[in-house]
């Protein structure tokens, strides 16, 4: 890995972050707050929230087995994705490399930040090699994006390929593990100390059932997390999100039960889809969804919409022609979908 200073944009490295009122007395006891121009009434919502979400990180640290200093929390994973570009990529000069197809926000944020986005197509099994990814890089490649389990394909990217990229690429490797709770393999966040150039993304939106909270996570070296905290907006995670996150995180056994139920339903749904005459193929999945190749994805999608059933049409995505992405719902929702598809003419 190159020195972090060499990878970081010069203006970001030299940036003096905004010092908000709630950071100046950090670690000291205080009871009379006359520093932030807040209204003294309507406690606790009149006060700005903890800018570093300390209580939430302490609980997450135990659950994820990652030290607090290696955790960044943002307004969804999308904030962390955008920060990677703002910290490491010089607009109009640097580029990033990503597998394709994959999560669309990597490219959206690249376009917003005026950074060249280079796509490397997966093979027919939705896999990639380290050599193929690295061959797309040049001296201005700052970041490689890998989503595993991947969206929309659902499969895990070969861990050997990921390790190969981490060992051989001298820039930043972002591994998005939003769906890792539905997989049986060890998450890469367990190897943070081994790969200082790695940023691992995770979220409260999937297994934790908190998409409405918009709480994303990034795990990385302390030096990288310090850069995230330098660039982020001062109060990027609101108080209501922090409060509800603590409530949910304090009951991880409920999440384990949700995941167990979803995996059981996933198995039933995959089996049922393979028996549908209108389904050509169901691809392997390690997520809470699966990708299915249909006889006519657009027509079937339109048919389901008419019945008030919404799935994701991936027909126009590279390597996903005639494919629908099906999220695993409750048993009753899954039965309704299957019943509708069995009646499709």
mmCIF file of C-alpha atoms in Angstrom:
data_model
loop_
_atom_site.group_PDB
_atom_site.id
_atom_site.type_symbol
_atom_site.label_atom_id
_atom_site.label_comp_id
_atom_site.label_asym_id
_atom_site.label_seq_id
_atom_site.Cartn_x
_atom_site.Cartn_y
_atom_site.Cartn_z
ATOM 1 C CA UNK A 1 0.000 0.000 0.000
ATOM 2 C CA UNK A 2 1.163 3.531 -0.748
ATOM 3 C CA UNK A 3 1.472 5.954 2.134
ATOM 4 C CA UNK A 4 -1.967 7.237 3.091
ATOM 5 C CA UNK A 5 -0.828 10.813 2.547
ATOM 6 C CA UNK A 6 0.058 9.925 -1.050
ATOM 7 C CA UNK A 7 -3.368 8.367 -1.653
ATOM 8 C CA UNK A 8 -5.344 11.172 -0.028
ATOM 9 C CA UNK A 9 -6.219 14.355 -1.899
ATOM 10 C CA UNK A 10 -3.789 17.073 -0.797
ATOM 11 C CA UNK A 11 -6.543 19.532 0.124
ATOM 12 C CA UNK A 12 -8.225 16.892 2.315
ATOM 13 C CA UNK A 13 -4.985 15.913 4.023
ATOM 14 C CA UNK A 14 -4.358 19.589 4.878
ATOM 15 C CA UNK A 15 -7.985 20.307 5.755
ATOM 16 C CA UNK A 16 -8.805 21.824 9.120
ATOM 17 C CA UNK A 17 -12.129 20.189 10.024
ATOM 18 C CA UNK A 18 -15.037 22.180 11.360
ATOM 19 C CA UNK A 19 -14.928 22.197 15.144
ATOM 20 C CA UNK A 20 -18.491 21.815 16.355
ATOM 21 C CA UNK A 21 -19.631 22.863 19.791
ATOM 22 C CA UNK A 22 -20.014 19.309 21.037
ATOM 23 C CA UNK A 23 -16.396 18.314 20.378
ATOM 24 C CA UNK A 24 -14.615 21.095 22.244
ATOM 25 C CA UNK A 25 -15.335 19.712 25.724
ATOM 26 C CA UNK A 26 -15.125 16.023 24.811
ATOM 27 C CA UNK A 27 -14.367 13.824 27.795
ATOM 28 C CA UNK A 28 -15.352 16.470 30.339
ATOM 29 C CA UNK A 29 -18.498 16.669 32.428
ATOM 30 C CA UNK A 30 -20.900 19.429 31.473
ATOM 31 C CA UNK A 31 -24.447 20.345 32.454
ATOM 32 C CA UNK A 32 -25.086 23.925 31.323
ATOM 33 C CA UNK A 33 -25.013 24.179 27.523
ATOM 34 C CA UNK A 34 -24.804 27.761 26.264
ATOM 35 C CA UNK A 35 -22.388 27.153 23.417
ATOM 36 C CA UNK A 36 -24.336 26.019 20.325
ATOM 37 C CA UNK A 37 -27.125 28.594 19.922
ATOM 38 C CA UNK A 38 -29.725 25.943 20.710
ATOM 39 C CA UNK A 39 -33.223 26.548 22.040
ATOM 40 C CA UNK A 40 -33.186 25.634 25.784
ATOM 41 C CA UNK A 41 -36.674 24.096 25.518
ATOM 42 C CA UNK A 42 -37.935 20.761 24.106
ATOM 43 C CA UNK A 43 -35.238 18.548 25.597
ATOM 44 C CA UNK A 44 -33.648 16.297 24.298
ATOM 45 C CA UNK A 45 -34.444 17.198 20.679
ATOM 46 C CA UNK A 46 -33.302 20.787 21.101
ATOM 47 C CA UNK A 47 -29.676 19.618 21.475
ATOM 48 C CA UNK A 48 -27.326 18.634 18.687
ATOM 49 C CA UNK A 49 -26.556 14.902 18.715
ATOM 50 C CA UNK A 50 -23.226 13.298 19.528
ATOM 51 C CA UNK A 51 -21.190 14.018 16.357
ATOM 52 C CA UNK A 52 -19.285 10.738 16.698
ATOM 53 C CA UNK A 53 -22.152 8.483 17.852
ATOM 54 C CA UNK A 54 -20.042 7.161 20.724
ATOM 55 C CA UNK A 55 -22.709 5.072 22.463
ATOM 56 C CA UNK A 56 -23.799 3.382 19.245
ATOM 57 C CA UNK A 57 -20.205 2.590 18.296
ATOM 58 C CA UNK A 58 -19.526 1.015 21.691
ATOM 59 C CA UNK A 59 -22.396 -1.431 21.222
ATOM 60 C CA UNK A 60 -21.498 -2.087 17.587
ATOM 61 C CA UNK A 61 -17.896 -2.717 18.585
ATOM 62 C CA UNK A 62 -18.953 -5.701 20.681
ATOM 63 C CA UNK A 63 -21.339 -7.084 18.071
ATOM 64 C CA UNK A 64 -19.027 -6.661 15.084
ATOM 65 C CA UNK A 65 -15.812 -7.380 17.031
ATOM 66 C CA UNK A 66 -14.205 -4.200 15.713
ATOM 67 C CA UNK A 67 -12.577 -1.542 17.947
ATOM 68 C CA UNK A 68 -14.485 1.736 18.283
ATOM 69 C CA UNK A 69 -11.604 3.661 16.716
ATOM 70 C CA UNK A 70 -12.020 1.580 13.540
ATOM 71 C CA UNK A 71 -15.728 2.407 13.053
ATOM 72 C CA UNK A 72 -17.332 5.202 11.058
ATOM 73 C CA UNK A 73 -21.100 5.714 11.063
ATOM 74 C CA UNK A 74 -22.850 7.591 8.305
ATOM 75 C CA UNK A 75 -26.193 8.536 6.805
ATOM 76 C CA UNK A 76 -26.553 5.160 5.116
ATOM 77 C CA UNK A 77 -23.644 3.385 3.427
ATOM 78 C CA UNK A 78 -24.055 5.903 0.617
ATOM 79 C CA UNK A 79 -22.417 8.597 2.753
ATOM 80 C CA UNK A 80 -19.347 6.415 3.257
ATOM 81 C CA UNK A 81 -19.253 5.646 -0.472
ATOM 82 C CA UNK A 82 -19.328 9.352 -1.332
ATOM 83 C CA UNK A 83 -16.657 10.141 1.262
ATOM 84 C CA UNK A 84 -14.273 7.642 -0.340
ATOM 85 C CA UNK A 85 -14.376 9.704 -3.540
ATOM 86 C CA UNK A 86 -14.102 13.032 -1.735
ATOM 87 C CA UNK A 87 -11.112 11.885 0.318
ATOM 88 C CA UNK A 88 -9.063 9.882 -2.177
ATOM 89 C CA UNK A 89 -10.008 10.873 -5.738
ATOM 90 C CA UNK A 90 -8.947 14.083 -7.456
ATOM 91 C CA UNK A 91 -11.794 15.113 -9.795
ATOM 92 C CA UNK A 92 -10.945 14.871 -13.476
ATOM 93 C CA UNK A 93 -7.629 13.149 -12.748
ATOM 94 C CA UNK A 94 -8.051 9.921 -10.772
ATOM 95 C CA UNK A 95 -10.142 6.858 -11.567
ATOM 96 C CA UNK A 96 -11.690 3.887 -9.791
ATOM 97 C CA UNK A 97 -12.225 0.276 -10.865
ATOM 98 C CA UNK A 98 -15.299 -1.802 -10.033
ATOM 99 C CA UNK A 99 -16.793 -5.163 -10.858
ATOM 100 C CA UNK A 100 -19.861 -5.134 -13.132
ATOM 101 C CA UNK A 101 -22.706 -5.564 -12.628
ATOM 102 C CA UNK A 102 -22.793 -4.257 -9.069
ATOM 103 C CA UNK A 103 -24.419 -1.701 -6.771
ATOM 104 C CA UNK A 104 -25.232 1.413 -8.780
ATOM 105 C CA UNK A 105 -24.255 4.052 -6.217
ATOM 106 C CA UNK A 106 -20.546 3.455 -6.794
ATOM 107 C CA UNK A 107 -20.919 4.861 -10.305
ATOM 108 C CA UNK A 108 -23.410 7.577 -9.320
ATOM 109 C CA UNK A 109 -20.967 8.925 -6.725
ATOM 110 C CA UNK A 110 -18.128 8.700 -9.248
ATOM 111 C CA UNK A 111 -20.136 10.769 -11.709
ATOM 112 C CA UNK A 112 -21.094 13.318 -9.041
ATOM 113 C CA UNK A 113 -17.440 13.699 -8.061
ATOM 114 C CA UNK A 114 -16.178 13.791 -11.669
ATOM 115 C CA UNK A 115 -14.102 10.628 -11.280
ATOM 116 C CA UNK A 116 -13.631 8.129 -14.109
ATOM 117 C CA UNK A 117 -15.433 4.866 -13.347
ATOM 118 C CA UNK A 118 -13.955 1.749 -14.962
ATOM 119 C CA UNK A 119 -16.130 -1.368 -15.087
ATOM 120 C CA UNK A 120 -14.712 -4.893 -15.262
ATOM 121 C CA UNK A 121 -17.285 -7.476 -16.315
ATOM 122 C CA UNK A 122 -17.783 -10.583 -14.227
ATOM 123 C CA UNK A 123 -17.683 -13.944 -16.005
ATOM 124 C CA UNK A 124 -20.663 -16.186 -16.769
ATOM 125 C CA UNK A 125 -20.635 -17.394 -13.143
ATOM 126 C CA UNK A 126 -20.552 -13.798 -11.853
ATOM 127 C CA UNK A 127 -16.957 -14.181 -10.666
ATOM 128 C CA UNK A 128 -13.747 -12.225 -11.247
ATOM 129 C CA UNK A 129 -10.009 -12.730 -10.894
ATOM 130 C CA UNK A 130 -7.513 -10.419 -9.240
ATOM 131 C CA UNK A 131 -5.549 -10.261 -12.507
ATOM 132 C CA UNK A 132 -8.577 -9.048 -14.454
ATOM 133 C CA UNK A 133 -9.366 -6.291 -11.941
ATOM 134 C CA UNK A 134 -5.755 -5.170 -11.644
ATOM 135 C CA UNK A 135 -5.302 -5.091 -15.417
ATOM 136 C CA UNK A 136 -7.881 -2.271 -15.533
ATOM 137 C CA UNK A 137 -5.816 -0.119 -13.144
ATOM 138 C CA UNK A 138 -3.187 2.487 -13.927
ATOM 139 C CA UNK A 139 -1.137 5.048 -12.009
ATOM 140 C CA UNK A 140 -4.260 7.148 -11.373
ATOM 141 C CA UNK A 141 -6.427 4.325 -9.987
ATOM 142 C CA UNK A 142 -7.113 5.175 -6.367
ATOM 143 C CA UNK A 143 -9.915 2.759 -5.440
ATOM 144 C CA UNK A 144 -11.205 -0.710 -6.342
ATOM 145 C CA UNK A 145 -14.850 -1.487 -5.459
ATOM 146 C CA UNK A 146 -15.960 -5.055 -4.689
ATOM 147 C CA UNK A 147 -19.435 -5.912 -3.407
ATOM 148 C CA UNK A 148 -19.644 -9.372 -1.813
ATOM 149 C CA UNK A 149 -22.258 -10.820 -1.642
ATOM 150 C CA UNK A 150 -22.774 -8.851 -4.801
ATOM 151 C CA UNK A 151 -25.833 -6.842 -5.765
ATOM 152 C CA UNK A 152 -27.711 -7.687 -8.017
ATOM 153 C CA UNK A 153 -26.189 -11.144 -8.586
ATOM 154 C CA UNK A 154 -26.435 -12.306 -4.959
ATOM 155 C CA UNK A 155 -23.280 -14.425 -4.938
ATOM 156 C CA UNK A 156 -20.089 -14.142 -2.934
ATOM 157 C CA UNK A 157 -17.063 -13.013 -4.907
ATOM 158 C CA UNK A 158 -14.285 -15.599 -4.693
ATOM 159 C CA UNK A 159 -12.368 -14.742 -1.460
ATOM 160 C CA UNK A 160 -9.060 -15.712 -3.096
ATOM 161 C CA UNK A 161 -9.620 -13.035 -5.756
ATOM 162 C CA UNK A 162 -10.389 -10.437 -3.085
ATOM 163 C CA UNK A 163 -7.266 -11.322 -1.102
ATOM 164 C CA UNK A 164 -5.229 -11.149 -4.296
ATOM 165 C CA UNK A 165 -6.447 -7.611 -4.946
ATOM 166 C CA UNK A 166 -5.812 -6.558 -1.346
ATOM 167 C CA UNK A 167 -2.262 -7.895 -1.468
ATOM 168 C CA UNK A 168 -1.295 -6.549 -4.876
ATOM 169 C CA UNK A 169 -3.121 -3.220 -5.222
ATOM 170 C CA UNK A 170 -1.336 -0.247 -3.655
ATOM 171 C CA UNK A 171 -4.470 1.899 -3.374
ATOM 172 C CA UNK A 172 -7.727 1.619 -1.431
ATOM 173 C CA UNK A 173 -9.920 -1.492 -1.707
ATOM 174 C CA UNK A 174 -13.542 -1.028 -0.636
ATOM 175 C CA UNK A 175 -15.342 -4.260 0.184
ATOM 176 C CA UNK A 176 -19.091 -3.790 0.534
ATOM 177 C CA UNK A 177 -20.494 -6.455 2.872
ATOM 178 C CA UNK A 178 -24.042 -5.110 3.158
ATOM 179 C CA UNK A 179 -25.414 -8.652 2.804
ATOM 180 C CA UNK A 180 -22.740 -10.544 4.769
ATOM 181 C CA UNK A 181 -25.154 -11.418 7.590
ATOM 182 C CA UNK A 182 -26.909 -13.806 5.192
ATOM 183 C CA UNK A 183 -23.662 -15.600 4.316
ATOM 184 C CA UNK A 184 -21.846 -18.308 6.260
ATOM 185 C CA UNK A 185 -18.272 -17.205 5.503
ATOM 186 C CA UNK A 186 -16.137 -15.074 7.807
ATOM 187 C CA UNK A 187 -16.620 -11.361 6.993
ATOM 188 C CA UNK A 188 -13.552 -9.476 5.809
ATOM 189 C CA UNK A 189 -13.904 -6.924 8.620
ATOM 190 C CA UNK A 190 -12.220 -9.623 10.743
ATOM 191 C CA UNK A 191 -8.986 -8.971 8.824
ATOM 192 C CA UNK A 192 -8.715 -5.194 9.182
ATOM 193 C CA UNK A 193 -5.332 -5.377 10.901
ATOM 194 C CA UNK A 194 -3.966 -7.534 8.084
ATOM 195 C CA UNK A 195 -5.034 -5.210 5.250
ATOM 196 C CA UNK A 196 -4.492 -1.510 6.073
ATOM 197 C CA UNK A 197 -5.708 -0.502 2.596
ATOM 198 C CA UNK A 198 -9.144 -2.100 3.106
ATOM 199 C CA UNK A 199 -12.427 -0.343 3.892
ATOM 200 C CA UNK A 200 -15.344 -2.644 4.717
ATOM 201 C CA UNK A 201 -18.900 -1.336 4.410
ATOM 202 C CA UNK A 202 -21.894 -2.663 6.330
ATOM 203 C CA UNK A 203 -25.383 -1.407 7.104
ATOM 204 C CA UNK A 204 -28.354 -1.529 9.455
ATOM 205 C CA UNK A 205 -30.691 -1.683 6.448
ATOM 206 C CA UNK A 206 -30.613 -5.404 5.651
ATOM 207 C CA UNK A 207 -30.365 -8.061 8.381
ATOM 208 C CA UNK A 208 -31.154 -5.517 11.094
ATOM 209 C CA UNK A 209 -34.375 -4.439 9.382
ATOM 210 C CA UNK A 210 -33.673 -0.720 9.758
ATOM 211 C CA UNK A 211 -33.585 0.674 6.225
ATOM 212 C CA UNK A 212 -35.606 3.698 7.345
ATOM 213 C CA UNK A 213 -32.949 4.666 9.920
ATOM 214 C CA UNK A 214 -30.335 5.306 7.211
ATOM 215 C CA UNK A 215 -27.401 4.101 9.298
ATOM 216 C CA UNK A 216 -24.381 2.801 7.438
ATOM 217 C CA UNK A 217 -21.017 1.633 8.727
ATOM 218 C CA UNK A 218 -17.455 1.692 7.484
ATOM 219 C CA UNK A 219 -14.707 -0.326 9.153
ATOM 220 C CA UNK A 220 -11.094 0.603 8.434
ATOM 221 C CA UNK A 221 -7.760 1.531 9.977
ATOM 222 C CA UNK A 222 -7.829 4.340 12.528
ATOM 223 C CA UNK A 223 -5.979 6.612 10.085
ATOM 224 C CA UNK A 224 -8.647 6.133 7.404
ATOM 225 C CA UNK A 225 -11.474 6.561 9.926
ATOM 226 C CA UNK A 226 -9.842 9.810 11.073
ATOM 227 C CA UNK A 227 -10.021 11.066 7.483
ATOM 228 C CA UNK A 228 -13.709 10.125 7.278
ATOM 229 C CA UNK A 229 -14.398 12.044 10.492
ATOM 230 C CA UNK A 230 -12.457 15.036 9.198
ATOM 231 C CA UNK A 231 -14.547 15.340 6.022
ATOM 232 C CA UNK A 232 -18.037 14.281 7.153
ATOM 233 C CA UNK A 233 -20.683 16.837 8.097
ATOM 234 C CA UNK A 234 -20.534 17.629 11.845
ATOM 235 C CA UNK A 235 -23.842 16.032 12.888
ATOM 236 C CA UNK A 236 -24.309 13.479 10.111
ATOM 237 C CA UNK A 237 -26.338 10.961 12.164
ATOM 238 C CA UNK A 238 -29.375 12.419 13.923
ATOM 239 C CA UNK A 239 -30.440 11.722 17.497
ATOM 240 C CA UNK A 240 -33.547 9.696 16.581
ATOM 241 C CA UNK A 241 -31.447 7.355 14.456
ATOM 242 C CA UNK A 242 -28.889 6.930 17.223
ATOM 243 C CA UNK A 243 -31.584 6.230 19.818
ATOM 244 C CA UNK A 244 -33.454 3.673 17.752
ATOM 245 C CA UNK A 245 -30.228 2.006 16.627
ATOM 246 C CA UNK A 246 -29.318 1.431 20.279
ATOM 247 C CA UNK A 247 -32.718 -0.148 20.927
ATOM 248 C CA UNK A 248 -32.319 -2.553 18.006
ATOM 249 C CA UNK A 249 -28.668 -3.352 18.703
ATOM 250 C CA UNK A 250 -29.513 -4.297 22.261
ATOM 251 C CA UNK A 251 -31.607 -7.219 20.958
ATOM 252 C CA UNK A 252 -29.295 -9.058 18.511
ATOM 253 C CA UNK A 253 -31.082 -12.359 19.132
ATOM 254 C CA UNK A 254 -34.160 -10.983 17.368
ATOM 255 C CA UNK A 255 -31.994 -10.275 14.331
ATOM 256 C CA UNK A 256 -30.601 -13.814 14.454
ATOM 257 C CA UNK A 257 -34.182 -15.098 14.337
ATOM 258 C CA UNK A 258 -35.036 -12.851 11.387
ATOM 259 C CA UNK A 259 -31.983 -14.056 9.469
ATOM 260 C CA UNK A 260 -32.802 -17.695 10.243
ATOM 261 C CA UNK A 261 -36.370 -17.257 8.961
ATOM 262 C CA UNK A 262 -35.215 -15.426 5.832
ATOM 263 C CA UNK A 263 -32.684 -18.122 4.985
ATOM 264 C CA UNK A 264 -35.356 -20.805 5.354
ATOM 265 C CA UNK A 265 -37.708 -18.838 3.113
ATOM 266 C CA UNK A 266 -34.885 -18.234 0.644
ATOM 267 C CA UNK A 267 -34.358 -21.962 0.254
ATOM 268 C CA UNK A 268 -38.071 -22.548 -0.333
ATOM 269 C CA UNK A 269 -38.318 -19.695 -2.836
ATOM 270 C CA UNK A 270 -35.301 -20.806 -4.862
ATOM 271 C CA UNK A 271 -36.715 -24.340 -5.080
ATOM 272 C CA UNK A 272 -40.153 -23.045 -6.069
ATOM 273 C CA UNK A 273 -38.733 -20.746 -8.759
ATOM 274 C CA UNK A 274 -36.736 -23.535 -10.369
ATOM 275 C CA UNK A 275 -40.038 -25.388 -10.853
ATOM 276 C CA UNK A 276 -41.758 -22.485 -12.616
ATOM 277 C CA UNK A 277 -42.084 -22.984 -16.410
ATOM 278 C CA UNK A 278 -41.369 -19.263 -16.887
ATOM 279 C CA UNK A 279 -38.067 -19.453 -14.940
ATOM 280 C CA UNK A 280 -34.999 -20.379 -16.960
ATOM 281 C CA UNK A 281 -32.430 -20.313 -14.163
ATOM 282 C CA UNK A 282 -31.939 -19.261 -10.542
ATOM 283 C CA UNK A 283 -28.429 -18.084 -9.750
ATOM 284 C CA UNK A 284 -26.631 -19.061 -6.510
ATOM 285 C CA UNK A 285 -27.119 -16.549 -3.711
ATOM 286 C CA UNK A 286 -25.640 -15.661 -0.335
ATOM 287 C CA UNK A 287 -27.927 -12.671 0.231
ATOM 288 C CA UNK A 288 -31.540 -11.985 1.219
ATOM 289 C CA UNK A 289 -32.478 -11.978 -2.468
ATOM 290 C CA UNK A 290 -31.826 -14.022 -5.567
ATOM 291 C CA UNK A 291 -31.476 -13.344 -9.274
ATOM 292 C CA UNK A 292 -33.708 -15.344 -11.603
ATOM 293 C CA UNK A 293 -33.482 -15.529 -15.395
ATOM 294 C CA UNK A 294 -37.007 -15.566 -16.837
ATOM 295 C CA UNK A 295 -38.503 -16.289 -20.238
ATOM 296 C CA UNK A 296 -39.587 -12.633 -20.598
ATOM 297 C CA UNK A 297 -38.552 -10.516 -17.629
ATOM 298 C CA UNK A 298 -40.179 -7.286 -18.805
ATOM 299 C CA UNK A 299 -43.579 -8.872 -19.474
ATOM 300 C CA UNK A 300 -43.520 -10.764 -16.183
ATOM 301 C CA UNK A 301 -42.467 -7.643 -14.297
ATOM 302 C CA UNK A 302 -45.336 -5.637 -15.836
ATOM 303 C CA UNK A 303 -47.764 -8.443 -14.984
ATOM 304 C CA UNK A 304 -46.654 -8.408 -11.338
ATOM 305 C CA UNK A 305 -46.907 -4.614 -11.115
ATOM 306 C CA UNK A 306 -50.517 -4.840 -12.284
ATOM 307 C CA UNK A 307 -51.130 -7.169 -9.349
ATOM 308 C CA UNK A 308 -49.447 -4.805 -6.898
ATOM 309 C CA UNK A 309 -46.382 -7.010 -6.480
ATOM 310 C CA UNK A 310 -43.073 -5.220 -6.976
ATOM 311 C CA UNK A 311 -39.820 -7.013 -7.737
ATOM 312 C CA UNK A 312 -36.669 -5.526 -9.279
ATOM 313 C CA UNK A 313 -36.366 -5.651 -13.049
ATOM 314 C CA UNK A 314 -32.679 -6.086 -13.944
ATOM 315 C CA UNK A 315 -33.347 -6.829 -17.619
ATOM 316 C CA UNK A 316 -31.253 -3.878 -18.833
ATOM 317 C CA UNK A 317 -28.258 -4.504 -16.558
ATOM 318 C CA UNK A 318 -25.110 -6.009 -18.078
ATOM 319 C CA UNK A 319 -25.042 -9.822 -17.821
ATOM 320 C CA UNK A 320 -28.549 -9.783 -16.327
ATOM 321 C CA UNK A 321 -30.666 -9.892 -19.481
ATOM 322 C CA UNK A 322 -34.182 -11.222 -18.784
ATOM 323 C CA UNK A 323 -33.458 -11.316 -15.057
ATOM 324 C CA UNK A 324 -35.615 -10.335 -12.102
ATOM 325 C CA UNK A 325 -34.181 -9.756 -8.637
ATOM 326 C CA UNK A 326 -36.450 -11.169 -5.939
ATOM 327 C CA UNK A 327 -36.164 -9.990 -2.337
ATOM 328 C CA UNK A 328 -37.122 -12.592 0.276
ATOM 329 C CA UNK A 329 -40.211 -11.375 2.115
ATOM 330 C CA UNK A 330 -42.445 -12.788 4.802
ATOM 331 C CA UNK A 331 -43.964 -16.212 4.139
ATOM 332 C CA UNK A 332 -47.316 -14.673 3.153
ATOM 333 C CA UNK A 333 -45.625 -12.243 0.721
ATOM 334 C CA UNK A 334 -43.607 -15.022 -0.877
ATOM 335 C CA UNK A 335 -46.702 -17.193 -1.277
ATOM 336 C CA UNK A 336 -48.557 -14.323 -2.955
ATOM 337 C CA UNK A 337 -45.714 -13.842 -5.444
ATOM 338 C CA UNK A 338 -45.497 -17.546 -6.279
ATOM 339 C CA UNK A 339 -49.267 -17.823 -6.652
ATOM 340 C CA UNK A 340 -49.273 -14.930 -9.121
ATOM 341 C CA UNK A 341 -46.411 -16.394 -11.158
ATOM 342 C CA UNK A 342 -48.080 -19.805 -11.334
ATOM 343 C CA UNK A 343 -51.098 -18.139 -12.922
ATOM 344 C CA UNK A 344 -49.013 -16.215 -15.483
ATOM 345 C CA UNK A 345 -50.028 -17.000 -19.064
#
